């Protein structure tokens, strides 16, 4: 794996012939994010009514059309037409109206998920991909009402940093496409009390891309025609650990790349998110070194301090360990100095006295640096 180094300045210089190195002026090259243009396009519009079983959308696979360089996917979910006035939702709703959400690359390998709808929301909330990532503060959000109607918008990320386009994926082969997979959840997973008339749920997916730049701009200045270190990929994966009360050292098995974020979700034996499981303090060990030993209140304080979300808005039973606040103290737009490097032999453990039995879900966001790159 190539080492991750700070982001280059916004303009770069090309080399010159050896014999002219002291005579010819350096040539300015327009960076990729100046040469390309942002493009947004809808790729699917489908509706369904939640019922008694989980059902795959789009026959199980939704193809992402070939166009430029893929940055993100946006999921716009709108539940309308519900009636009855007595609906109540479960703890992970409305996000869990979708489930088994994932994206595979052109080789069929998972690069996002598959996640529950709630876990997809956590990647949006805590990944550090926009200025304000709280989906409940978006104009697209409407809280579930007593008739079971709601709406929200979530992002599935591919691009790592928007200032240089690192991680945007080449998406120019119509015969070999990225694919989205998602299912509609059963009504009982969303509603603890169903409305008299179940709402119709509409899902629209939009892709955010960069256009393919021309070789030069209108003044003849050369353009960088692809994102830096093309082939660099970030992944969002997860693993579930069974936890018993007492001293344990669950190991994070997703190693080998540079870790960008870890998100921990604690649930009791009934599957409910709880705040009493995580060790207090929690110790994170990395290849024999203790990185930190922090009480849960300090972990939650860092979440509030870095993300800027109100303390009351931080999700119950969710703990973010980010390595992306090295630019201005806030997650996202990072210089990549804070990533946690790992090899296949790395040993990362969460240690302490666990306070409740249940399941620990570890969401790992890691970056595979392109082999020939110096990022």
XYZ file of C-alpha atoms in Angstrom:
375
model
C 0.000 0.000 0.000
C 1.312 3.440 -0.907
C 1.835 5.879 1.905
C -0.732 8.618 2.336
C 0.779 12.077 2.207
C -0.784 15.557 2.398
C -2.843 16.997 -0.427
C -0.819 18.814 -3.077
C -1.357 22.547 -3.693
C -4.223 23.354 -6.095
C -1.924 23.972 -9.049
C 0.914 21.731 -10.105
C 3.811 22.031 -12.511
C 4.880 19.660 -15.226
C 8.497 18.666 -15.726
C 10.588 19.945 -18.621
C 13.173 18.281 -20.810
C 16.426 17.604 -18.999
C 18.445 19.881 -21.224
C 16.056 22.774 -20.691
C 15.551 22.346 -16.963
C 17.276 25.647 -16.097
C 15.990 27.633 -19.076
C 12.343 26.806 -19.769
C 9.592 28.202 -17.523
C 7.529 25.733 -15.566
C 4.194 24.948 -17.189
C 1.017 25.355 -15.161
C -1.526 22.535 -15.308
C -5.153 23.066 -14.326
C -6.012 20.678 -11.453
C -8.697 18.105 -12.120
C -11.380 19.835 -10.047
C -10.912 23.011 -12.108
C -10.804 21.188 -15.428
C -13.876 19.012 -14.787
C -17.444 20.075 -14.045
C -19.955 18.716 -11.569
C -22.739 16.615 -13.081
C -25.916 15.286 -11.416
C -28.207 12.733 -13.046
C -31.149 10.620 -11.886
C -30.621 6.901 -12.433
C -33.806 5.307 -11.045
C -37.294 6.213 -9.818
C -39.215 3.398 -8.138
C -42.117 3.207 -5.677
C -43.465 0.507 -3.379
C -45.742 0.021 -0.393
C -44.187 -1.635 2.686
C -45.818 -4.980 3.390
C -45.164 -8.189 5.305
C -41.836 -9.169 3.755
C -38.529 -7.745 2.578
C -38.414 -7.331 -1.206
C -35.502 -6.468 -3.481
C -35.715 -3.313 -5.579
C -35.000 -3.210 -9.300
C -34.884 -7.021 -9.598
C -32.048 -6.984 -7.100
C -29.628 -4.804 -9.063
C -29.664 -1.179 -10.197
C -26.965 -0.309 -12.739
C -25.145 3.013 -12.500
C -24.929 4.526 -16.011
C -21.479 5.116 -17.430
C -20.508 8.778 -17.198
C -17.273 10.534 -16.244
C -15.965 9.920 -12.727
C -18.382 8.769 -10.040
C -18.329 10.849 -6.851
C -21.395 9.838 -4.821
C -24.904 8.439 -5.026
C -27.819 10.276 -3.428
C -30.852 8.377 -2.147
C -34.028 10.492 -1.935
C -36.758 8.629 -0.052
C -40.315 10.012 0.197
C -43.195 8.239 1.957
C -46.547 9.843 1.118
C -50.231 8.980 1.139
C -50.304 7.379 4.582
C -53.429 7.944 6.643
C -54.918 7.003 9.972
C -53.316 9.348 12.472
C -52.015 6.697 14.886
C -48.711 5.579 13.357
C -45.588 5.123 15.488
C -42.096 4.238 14.275
C -39.341 1.991 15.590
C -35.997 3.298 16.876
C -34.082 2.902 13.580
C -36.869 4.390 11.457
C -37.448 6.069 9.109
C -33.952 5.231 7.794
C -34.586 1.496 7.873
C -37.369 1.599 5.289
C -34.453 0.537 3.068
C -32.267 -2.419 3.982
C -29.391 -4.429 2.481
C -28.046 -1.251 0.860
C -24.768 -1.765 -0.980
C -22.693 -0.965 -4.054
C -20.411 -3.295 -5.995
C -17.580 -2.216 -8.279
C -17.139 -3.225 -11.900
C -15.627 -6.537 -10.751
C -18.564 -7.359 -8.484
C -16.705 -6.592 -5.223
C -18.483 -4.740 -2.431
C -17.175 -1.205 -1.911
C -20.088 0.005 0.226
C -21.975 -2.246 2.607
C -24.198 -4.067 2.368
C -25.663 -2.021 5.202
C -29.004 -1.592 6.855
C -30.745 1.682 6.096
C -29.767 2.909 9.562
C -26.093 2.065 8.982
C -26.276 3.857 5.629
C -27.495 6.917 7.537
C -24.525 6.635 9.930
C -22.034 6.601 7.025
C -23.718 9.790 5.768
C -23.820 11.385 9.219
C -20.289 10.540 10.380
C -18.237 10.027 7.200
C -17.219 13.675 6.763
C -18.308 14.334 3.167
C -20.104 17.674 3.408
C -20.285 20.839 5.497
C -23.410 19.754 7.415
C -24.170 16.045 7.192
C -27.053 15.857 9.671
C -29.835 14.497 7.410
C -32.523 15.806 9.774
C -31.412 19.390 9.003
C -31.758 18.933 5.250
C -34.677 20.610 3.422
C -35.307 17.128 2.010
C -36.128 15.808 5.491
C -39.580 15.641 6.997
C -40.019 13.812 10.275
C -42.425 10.861 10.371
C -45.936 12.057 11.132
C -48.889 10.291 12.724
C -49.990 9.031 9.305
C -46.629 7.387 8.581
C -45.396 9.925 6.029
C -41.755 11.079 5.954
C -38.859 11.929 3.673
C -35.061 12.019 3.797
C -31.933 12.135 1.651
C -28.729 10.140 2.198
C -25.370 10.011 0.405
C -23.421 6.882 -0.508
C -19.821 8.130 -0.779
C -17.010 7.213 -3.170
C -14.958 10.419 -3.475
C -12.798 10.938 -0.379
C -11.957 14.644 -0.571
C -13.803 17.091 -2.801
C -10.995 19.648 -3.113
C -8.957 17.327 -5.346
C -11.404 14.561 -6.327
C -9.340 11.786 -4.757
C -11.302 8.543 -4.784
C -13.700 9.472 -7.597
C -14.149 6.319 -9.670
C -13.644 5.945 -13.416
C -17.136 5.241 -14.768
C -16.816 5.229 -18.540
C -17.465 1.631 -19.591
C -21.124 0.900 -20.322
C -20.343 -2.811 -20.561
C -18.883 -2.926 -17.040
C -20.836 -0.854 -14.536
C -21.128 -0.158 -10.828
C -24.257 -1.678 -9.335
C -26.509 -0.617 -6.462
C -28.385 -3.193 -4.446
C -31.160 -2.388 -1.995
C -34.326 -3.892 -0.586
C -37.525 -2.450 0.796
C -37.991 -3.420 4.418
C -41.066 -5.036 5.858
C -43.611 -2.705 7.417
C -43.167 -4.108 10.942
C -39.461 -3.128 10.917
C -40.384 0.498 10.259
C -43.622 0.935 12.209
C -44.288 -0.202 15.769
C -47.883 0.870 15.107
C -48.851 0.887 11.450
C -51.021 3.639 9.986
C -54.484 2.710 8.813
C -53.353 3.313 5.233
C -49.726 2.419 4.568
C -47.816 5.159 2.691
C -46.323 4.650 -0.739
C -42.525 4.963 -0.587
C -40.727 6.503 -3.552
C -36.986 6.067 -4.023
C -35.042 8.193 -6.467
C -31.303 7.661 -6.840
C -29.093 10.387 -8.284
C -25.439 10.064 -9.221
C -22.989 12.890 -8.622
C -20.077 12.757 -11.063
C -17.250 14.764 -12.562
C -17.326 15.283 -16.318
C -14.408 14.081 -18.449
C -12.183 17.176 -18.975
C -10.745 18.199 -22.312
C -6.976 17.934 -22.675
C -6.661 21.742 -22.526
C -8.840 24.659 -21.478
C -10.046 27.427 -23.813
C -6.719 29.245 -23.422
C -4.682 26.180 -24.302
C -3.520 25.493 -20.745
C -3.172 21.721 -20.134
C -5.768 20.085 -17.895
C -5.360 17.249 -15.456
C -7.843 14.898 -17.127
C -8.451 12.428 -14.305
C -8.625 12.523 -10.504
C -5.298 12.253 -8.702
C -4.045 8.719 -8.068
C -6.897 7.216 -10.107
C -7.571 3.753 -8.722
C -7.581 4.860 -5.090
C -10.766 3.488 -3.518
C -12.451 3.938 -0.159
C -14.553 1.125 1.264
C -17.300 1.000 3.871
C -17.648 -2.479 5.393
C -18.923 -3.950 8.640
C -18.491 -6.854 11.010
C -20.630 -7.961 13.928
C -19.146 -9.168 17.208
C -21.045 -11.086 19.892
C -20.322 -9.435 23.236
C -20.648 -10.861 26.741
C -20.426 -8.931 29.993
C -16.890 -8.595 31.333
C -13.338 -8.265 30.039
C -13.022 -8.856 26.284
C -10.772 -7.741 23.441
C -12.787 -7.821 20.190
C -10.452 -7.455 17.242
C -11.104 -5.370 14.138
C -10.486 -7.788 11.287
C -10.751 -5.261 8.436
C -7.058 -4.365 8.119
C -4.546 -3.965 5.294
C -5.569 -0.477 4.175
C -5.445 2.967 5.803
C -8.374 3.356 8.208
C -10.270 6.626 7.775
C -13.197 6.113 10.173
C -14.472 3.580 12.661
C -18.115 3.684 13.750
C -19.213 1.459 16.636
C -22.882 0.540 17.144
C -23.897 -1.263 20.348
C -27.118 -3.301 20.589
C -28.600 -5.531 23.282
C -29.661 -9.143 22.751
C -33.010 -7.914 21.390
C -31.340 -5.741 18.756
C -32.066 -2.402 20.436
C -29.325 0.244 20.509
C -28.057 0.805 24.046
C -25.560 3.062 25.836
C -24.442 0.628 28.543
C -22.364 -1.877 26.554
C -19.177 -0.042 25.603
C -16.324 -0.249 28.151
C -15.973 2.900 30.220
C -13.160 3.653 29.575
C -12.638 2.109 26.133
C -9.065 1.345 25.093
C -7.970 1.145 21.452
C -4.781 -0.824 20.818
C -2.953 -0.629 17.475
C -0.097 -3.060 16.843
C 0.768 -3.226 20.519
C 0.424 0.501 21.159
C -2.323 2.056 23.209
C -3.780 4.849 21.081
C -6.258 6.002 23.680
C -8.147 5.052 26.806
C -11.266 7.220 26.941
C -14.499 7.207 28.913
C -17.615 7.069 26.778
C -18.503 10.644 27.738
C -15.207 11.847 26.255
C -15.816 9.888 23.028
C -19.254 11.499 22.742
C -17.762 14.896 23.590
C -15.315 14.567 20.691
C -18.234 13.664 18.405
C -20.113 16.822 19.415
C -17.003 18.987 19.292
C -15.761 17.815 15.907
C -19.012 17.282 14.008
C -20.886 20.199 15.540
C -24.071 18.242 16.173
C -26.120 19.018 19.251
C -25.380 16.543 22.045
C -29.031 15.495 22.170
C -28.906 14.694 18.440
C -26.045 12.189 18.714
C -27.507 8.721 18.053
C -27.962 6.431 21.045
C -25.436 3.608 21.189
C -23.270 5.015 18.362
C -19.608 6.029 18.773
C -17.483 7.577 16.015
C -13.693 7.217 16.051
C -12.620 9.465 13.206
C -9.137 9.944 11.745
C -10.171 12.796 9.441
C -10.044 15.979 11.542
C -6.427 16.892 10.740
C -7.255 19.905 8.521
C -9.385 22.202 10.673
C -10.495 20.054 13.599
C -13.646 18.909 11.811
C -14.095 15.566 10.037
C -13.770 15.724 6.259
C -11.664 17.707 3.802
C -8.708 16.128 5.536
C -5.020 16.269 4.632
C -4.875 12.485 5.170
C -2.200 12.822 7.846
C -4.441 11.287 10.507
C -5.328 8.012 8.794
C -4.444 4.872 10.739
C -2.088 2.791 8.555
C -2.460 -0.980 8.748
C -1.051 -4.083 7.101
C -2.546 -7.556 6.813
C -0.618 -8.387 9.991
C -1.943 -5.429 11.983
C -3.708 -6.097 15.271
C -6.353 -3.581 16.315
C -8.357 -4.342 19.441
C -11.069 -2.685 21.513
C -10.432 -3.599 25.121
C -12.063 -3.050 28.476
C -14.883 -4.225 30.724
C -18.015 -4.590 28.596
C -21.136 -3.592 30.466
C -23.901 -5.504 28.674
C -24.379 -8.522 26.442
C -25.396 -8.096 22.833
C -23.883 -7.235 19.460
C -21.149 -4.782 18.567
C -21.264 -3.663 14.931
C -17.977 -2.231 13.673
C -18.320 -0.091 10.542
C -14.886 0.385 8.983
C -14.154 3.085 6.406
C -10.738 2.406 4.869
C -8.753 3.669 1.899
C -6.899 1.486 -0.590
C -4.213 3.727 -2.095
C -3.392 3.138 -5.751
C -0.181 1.119 -5.907
C 1.741 3.608 -8.075
C 0.604 6.686 -6.170
C 2.204 8.915 -3.587
C -0.942 10.395 -2.076
